[in-house]
XYZ file of C-alpha atoms in Angstrom:
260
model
C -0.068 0.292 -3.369
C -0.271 4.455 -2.193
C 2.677 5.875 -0.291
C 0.417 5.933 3.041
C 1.308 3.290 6.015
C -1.382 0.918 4.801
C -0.058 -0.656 1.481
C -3.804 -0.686 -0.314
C -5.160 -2.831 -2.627
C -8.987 -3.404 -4.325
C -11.459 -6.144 -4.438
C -14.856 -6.996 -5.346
C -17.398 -7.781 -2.496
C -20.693 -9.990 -3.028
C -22.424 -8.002 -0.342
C -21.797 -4.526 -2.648
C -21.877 -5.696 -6.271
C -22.347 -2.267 -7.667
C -19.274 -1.065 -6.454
C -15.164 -1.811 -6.243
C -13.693 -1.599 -2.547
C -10.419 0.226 -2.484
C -8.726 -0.212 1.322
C -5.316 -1.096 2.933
C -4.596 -4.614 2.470
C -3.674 -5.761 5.804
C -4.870 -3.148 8.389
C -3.418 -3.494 11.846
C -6.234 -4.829 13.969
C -6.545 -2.043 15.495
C -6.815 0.597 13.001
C -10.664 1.942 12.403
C -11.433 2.786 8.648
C -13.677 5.733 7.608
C -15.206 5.636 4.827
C -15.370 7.803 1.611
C -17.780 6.895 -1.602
C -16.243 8.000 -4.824
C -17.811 8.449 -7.940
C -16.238 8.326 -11.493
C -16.023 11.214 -13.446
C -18.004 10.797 -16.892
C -20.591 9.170 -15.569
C -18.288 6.093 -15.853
C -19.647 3.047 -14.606
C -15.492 1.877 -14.809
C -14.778 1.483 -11.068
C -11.078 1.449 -11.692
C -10.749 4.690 -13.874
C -8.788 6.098 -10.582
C -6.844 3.464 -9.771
C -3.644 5.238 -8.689
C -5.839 7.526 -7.329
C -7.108 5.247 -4.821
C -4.692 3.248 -3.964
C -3.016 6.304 -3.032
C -5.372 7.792 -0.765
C -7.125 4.167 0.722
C -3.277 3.945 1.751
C -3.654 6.499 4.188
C -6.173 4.320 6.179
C -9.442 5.088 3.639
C -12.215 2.281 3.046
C -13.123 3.406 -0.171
C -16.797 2.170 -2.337
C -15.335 3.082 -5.625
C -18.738 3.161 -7.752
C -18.794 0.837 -10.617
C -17.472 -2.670 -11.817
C -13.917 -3.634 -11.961
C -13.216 -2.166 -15.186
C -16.275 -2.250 -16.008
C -18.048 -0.138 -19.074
C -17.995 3.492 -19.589
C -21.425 4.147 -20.981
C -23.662 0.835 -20.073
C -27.375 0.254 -21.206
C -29.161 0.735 -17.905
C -26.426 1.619 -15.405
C -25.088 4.746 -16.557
C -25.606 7.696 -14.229
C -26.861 10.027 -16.564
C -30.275 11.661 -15.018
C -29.564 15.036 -13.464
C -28.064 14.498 -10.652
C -28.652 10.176 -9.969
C -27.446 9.464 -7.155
C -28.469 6.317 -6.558
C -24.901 4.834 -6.636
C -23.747 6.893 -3.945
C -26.827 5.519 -2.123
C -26.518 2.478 -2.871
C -22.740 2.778 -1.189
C -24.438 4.694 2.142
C -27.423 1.700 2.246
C -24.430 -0.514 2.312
C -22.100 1.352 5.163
C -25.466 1.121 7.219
C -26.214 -2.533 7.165
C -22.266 -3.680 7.284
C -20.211 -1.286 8.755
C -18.454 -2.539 12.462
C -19.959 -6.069 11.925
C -18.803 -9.037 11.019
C -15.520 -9.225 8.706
C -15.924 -5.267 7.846
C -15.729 -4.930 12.276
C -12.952 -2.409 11.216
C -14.946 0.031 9.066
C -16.408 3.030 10.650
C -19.594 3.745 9.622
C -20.007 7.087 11.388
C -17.555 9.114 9.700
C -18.520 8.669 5.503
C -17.322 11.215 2.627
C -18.697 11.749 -0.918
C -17.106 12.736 -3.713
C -16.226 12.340 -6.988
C -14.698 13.417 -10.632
C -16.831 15.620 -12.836
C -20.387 13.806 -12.936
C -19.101 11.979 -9.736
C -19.054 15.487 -7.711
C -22.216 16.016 -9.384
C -23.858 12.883 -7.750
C -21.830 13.953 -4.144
C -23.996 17.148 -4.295
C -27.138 14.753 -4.770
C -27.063 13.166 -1.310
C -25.640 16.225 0.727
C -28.074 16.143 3.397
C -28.227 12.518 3.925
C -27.700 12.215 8.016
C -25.238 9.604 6.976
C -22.720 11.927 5.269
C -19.766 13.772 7.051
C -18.168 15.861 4.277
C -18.486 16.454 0.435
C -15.472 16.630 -1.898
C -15.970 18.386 -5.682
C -12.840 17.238 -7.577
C -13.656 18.916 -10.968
C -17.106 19.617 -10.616
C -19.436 21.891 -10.181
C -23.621 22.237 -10.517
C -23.916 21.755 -14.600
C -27.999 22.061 -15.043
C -28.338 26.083 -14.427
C -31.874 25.840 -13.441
C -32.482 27.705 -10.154
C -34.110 24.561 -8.260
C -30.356 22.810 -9.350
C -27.809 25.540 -8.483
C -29.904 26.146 -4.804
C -28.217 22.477 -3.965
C -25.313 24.337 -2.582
C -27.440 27.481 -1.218
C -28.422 24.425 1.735
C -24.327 22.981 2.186
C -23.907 22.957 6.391
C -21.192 19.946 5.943
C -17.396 20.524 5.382
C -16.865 20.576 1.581
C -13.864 21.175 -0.437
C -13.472 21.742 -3.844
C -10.314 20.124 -6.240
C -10.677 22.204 -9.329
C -8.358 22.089 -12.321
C -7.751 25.894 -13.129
C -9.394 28.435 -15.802
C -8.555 25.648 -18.714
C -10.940 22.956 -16.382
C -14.505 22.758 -18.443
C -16.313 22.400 -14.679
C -14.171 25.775 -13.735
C -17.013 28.126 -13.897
C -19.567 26.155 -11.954
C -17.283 25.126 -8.892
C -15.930 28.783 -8.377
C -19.584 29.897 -8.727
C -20.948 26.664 -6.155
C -18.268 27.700 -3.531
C -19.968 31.426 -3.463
C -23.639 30.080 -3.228
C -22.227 27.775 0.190
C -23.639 29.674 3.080
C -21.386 31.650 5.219
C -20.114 29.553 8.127
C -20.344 26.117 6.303
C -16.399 25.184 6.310
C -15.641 25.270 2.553
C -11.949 25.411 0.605
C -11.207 25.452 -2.654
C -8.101 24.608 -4.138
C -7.440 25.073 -7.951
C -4.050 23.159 -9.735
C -3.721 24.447 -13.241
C -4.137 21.188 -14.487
C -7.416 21.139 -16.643
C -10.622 18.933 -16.059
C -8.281 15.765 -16.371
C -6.526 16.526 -13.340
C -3.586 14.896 -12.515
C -4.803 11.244 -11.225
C -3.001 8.976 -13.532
C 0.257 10.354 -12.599
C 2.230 8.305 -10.127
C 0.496 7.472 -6.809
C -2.062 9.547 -8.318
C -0.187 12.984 -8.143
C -1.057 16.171 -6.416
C -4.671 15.631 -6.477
C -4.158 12.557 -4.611
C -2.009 14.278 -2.013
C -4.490 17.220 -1.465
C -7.605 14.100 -1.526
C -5.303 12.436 1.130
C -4.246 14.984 3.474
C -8.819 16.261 3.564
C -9.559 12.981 4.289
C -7.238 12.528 7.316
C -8.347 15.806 8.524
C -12.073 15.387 7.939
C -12.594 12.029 8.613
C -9.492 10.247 10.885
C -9.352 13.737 12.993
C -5.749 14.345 12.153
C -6.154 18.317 11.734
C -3.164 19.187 13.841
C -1.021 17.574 11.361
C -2.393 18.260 7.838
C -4.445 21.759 8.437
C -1.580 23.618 7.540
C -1.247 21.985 4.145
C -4.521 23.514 3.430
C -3.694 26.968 5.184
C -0.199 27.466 4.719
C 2.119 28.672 2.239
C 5.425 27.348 1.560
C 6.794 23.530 1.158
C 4.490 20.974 2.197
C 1.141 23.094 1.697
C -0.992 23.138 -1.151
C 0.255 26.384 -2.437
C 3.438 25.059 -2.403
C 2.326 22.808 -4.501
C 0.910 24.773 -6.914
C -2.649 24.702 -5.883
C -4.256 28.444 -5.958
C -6.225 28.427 -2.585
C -9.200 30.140 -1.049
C -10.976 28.926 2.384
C -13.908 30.069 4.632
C -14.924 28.668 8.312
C -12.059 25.666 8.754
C -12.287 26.246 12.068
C -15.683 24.875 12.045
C -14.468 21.726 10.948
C -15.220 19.126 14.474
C -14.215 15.660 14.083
């Protein structure tokens, strides 16, 4: 259930069938959720491919649309994301913030404060809807732009939101194309980039979803929930309890542009 206060669970929604909903089980009533839309690396159309990944970080007080069914198929005839970018997922997840979010049962959901990110193809899609009014920040987790035609790689020449990148190392396949992304983000977008010599399969299946769940945690309770006193110096810092304590190799540009 994550190591965060909110012990978090998933579930399926009639309202949303396109997508799992990863969030803390029994939020106190007065706890506001933000939101973050994750898509599956792949391409996968497998909502629950990062389970402990989720659980771990909707712990922290996340209301996650995890894209896909509940283990649902990798590759499907007419749902898999494979256009260059679709992101019609991640859409369909911001359509769906707009008409429910603060009403009704999902009254605890905050609808003004919504990441997008995503695994490999997922990050791919989170570059897709970048300048969507509705979204706050952008995370890359293993990703960069794949297609190297011009009119694709200018998607981060335009990047004014907080984005961070969650790359895997020299050995990660999408190595390449996130270090190149984070040098095409114009200067004074807030932008870090963290890279765990991990490869492109991260660490996610590890318990509680290991370090890329702690890093995933820690820039969503700065960027979203506001809680920058407490976790900037993870991303700053050196020592225990940062991110190059942990192993991550860490660049960063304009944090202090980061207003929540």
């Amino acid at each position: 259930t994550g190591t965060g206060p909110h012990p978090a669970t998933w579930s399926t929604h009639p309202s949303l069938p396109s997508h799992v909903v990863y969030a803390p089980a029994s939020p106190p009533s007065t706890l506001r959720l933000p939101v973050l839309i994750w898509g599956q690396g792949a391409c996968s159309f497998n909502a629950n491919t990062f389970d402990a990944f989720l659980r771990e970080v909707a712990s922290h007080g996340i209301f996650i649309l995890s894209n896909g069914l509940p283990s649902g198929p990798e590759n499907p005839d007419g749902l898999a994301q494979t256009s260059y970018p679709d992101p019609s997922l991640h859409l369909a997840g911001l359509d769906w913030v707009t008409a429910h979010a603060g009403r009704g049962e999902f009254a605890h959901v905050d609808g003004s404060r919504v990441a997008v990110a995503g695994m490999s193809c997922g990050g791919i899609q989170s570059y897709a809807v970048q300048h969507d009014p509705r979204v706050t920040a952008i995370g890359i987790f293993n990703s960069g732009i794949k297609n190297q035609t011009e009119e694709a790689l200018s998607l981060a020449d335009g990047i004014r939101k907080p984005i961070f990148w969650f790359l895997g190392g020299p050995t990660d396949v999408a190595y390449p194309n996130g270090e190149r992304d984070y040098t095409r983000v114009p200067k004074g977008t807030p932008k870090w980039k963290g890279n765990l010599p991990v490869g492109h399969g991260g660490d996610y299946g590890k318990k509680d979803g290991g370090k890329f769940a702690v890093a995933a945690s820690r820039w969503l309770k700065w960027v979203l929930r506001g809680e920058g006193a407490e976790v900037r110096g993870y991303f700053e810092g050196m020592g225990a309890g940062t991110a190059r304590g942990d192993g991550w190799d860490v660049v960063f540009e304009g944090l202090d542009g980061i207003k929540v």
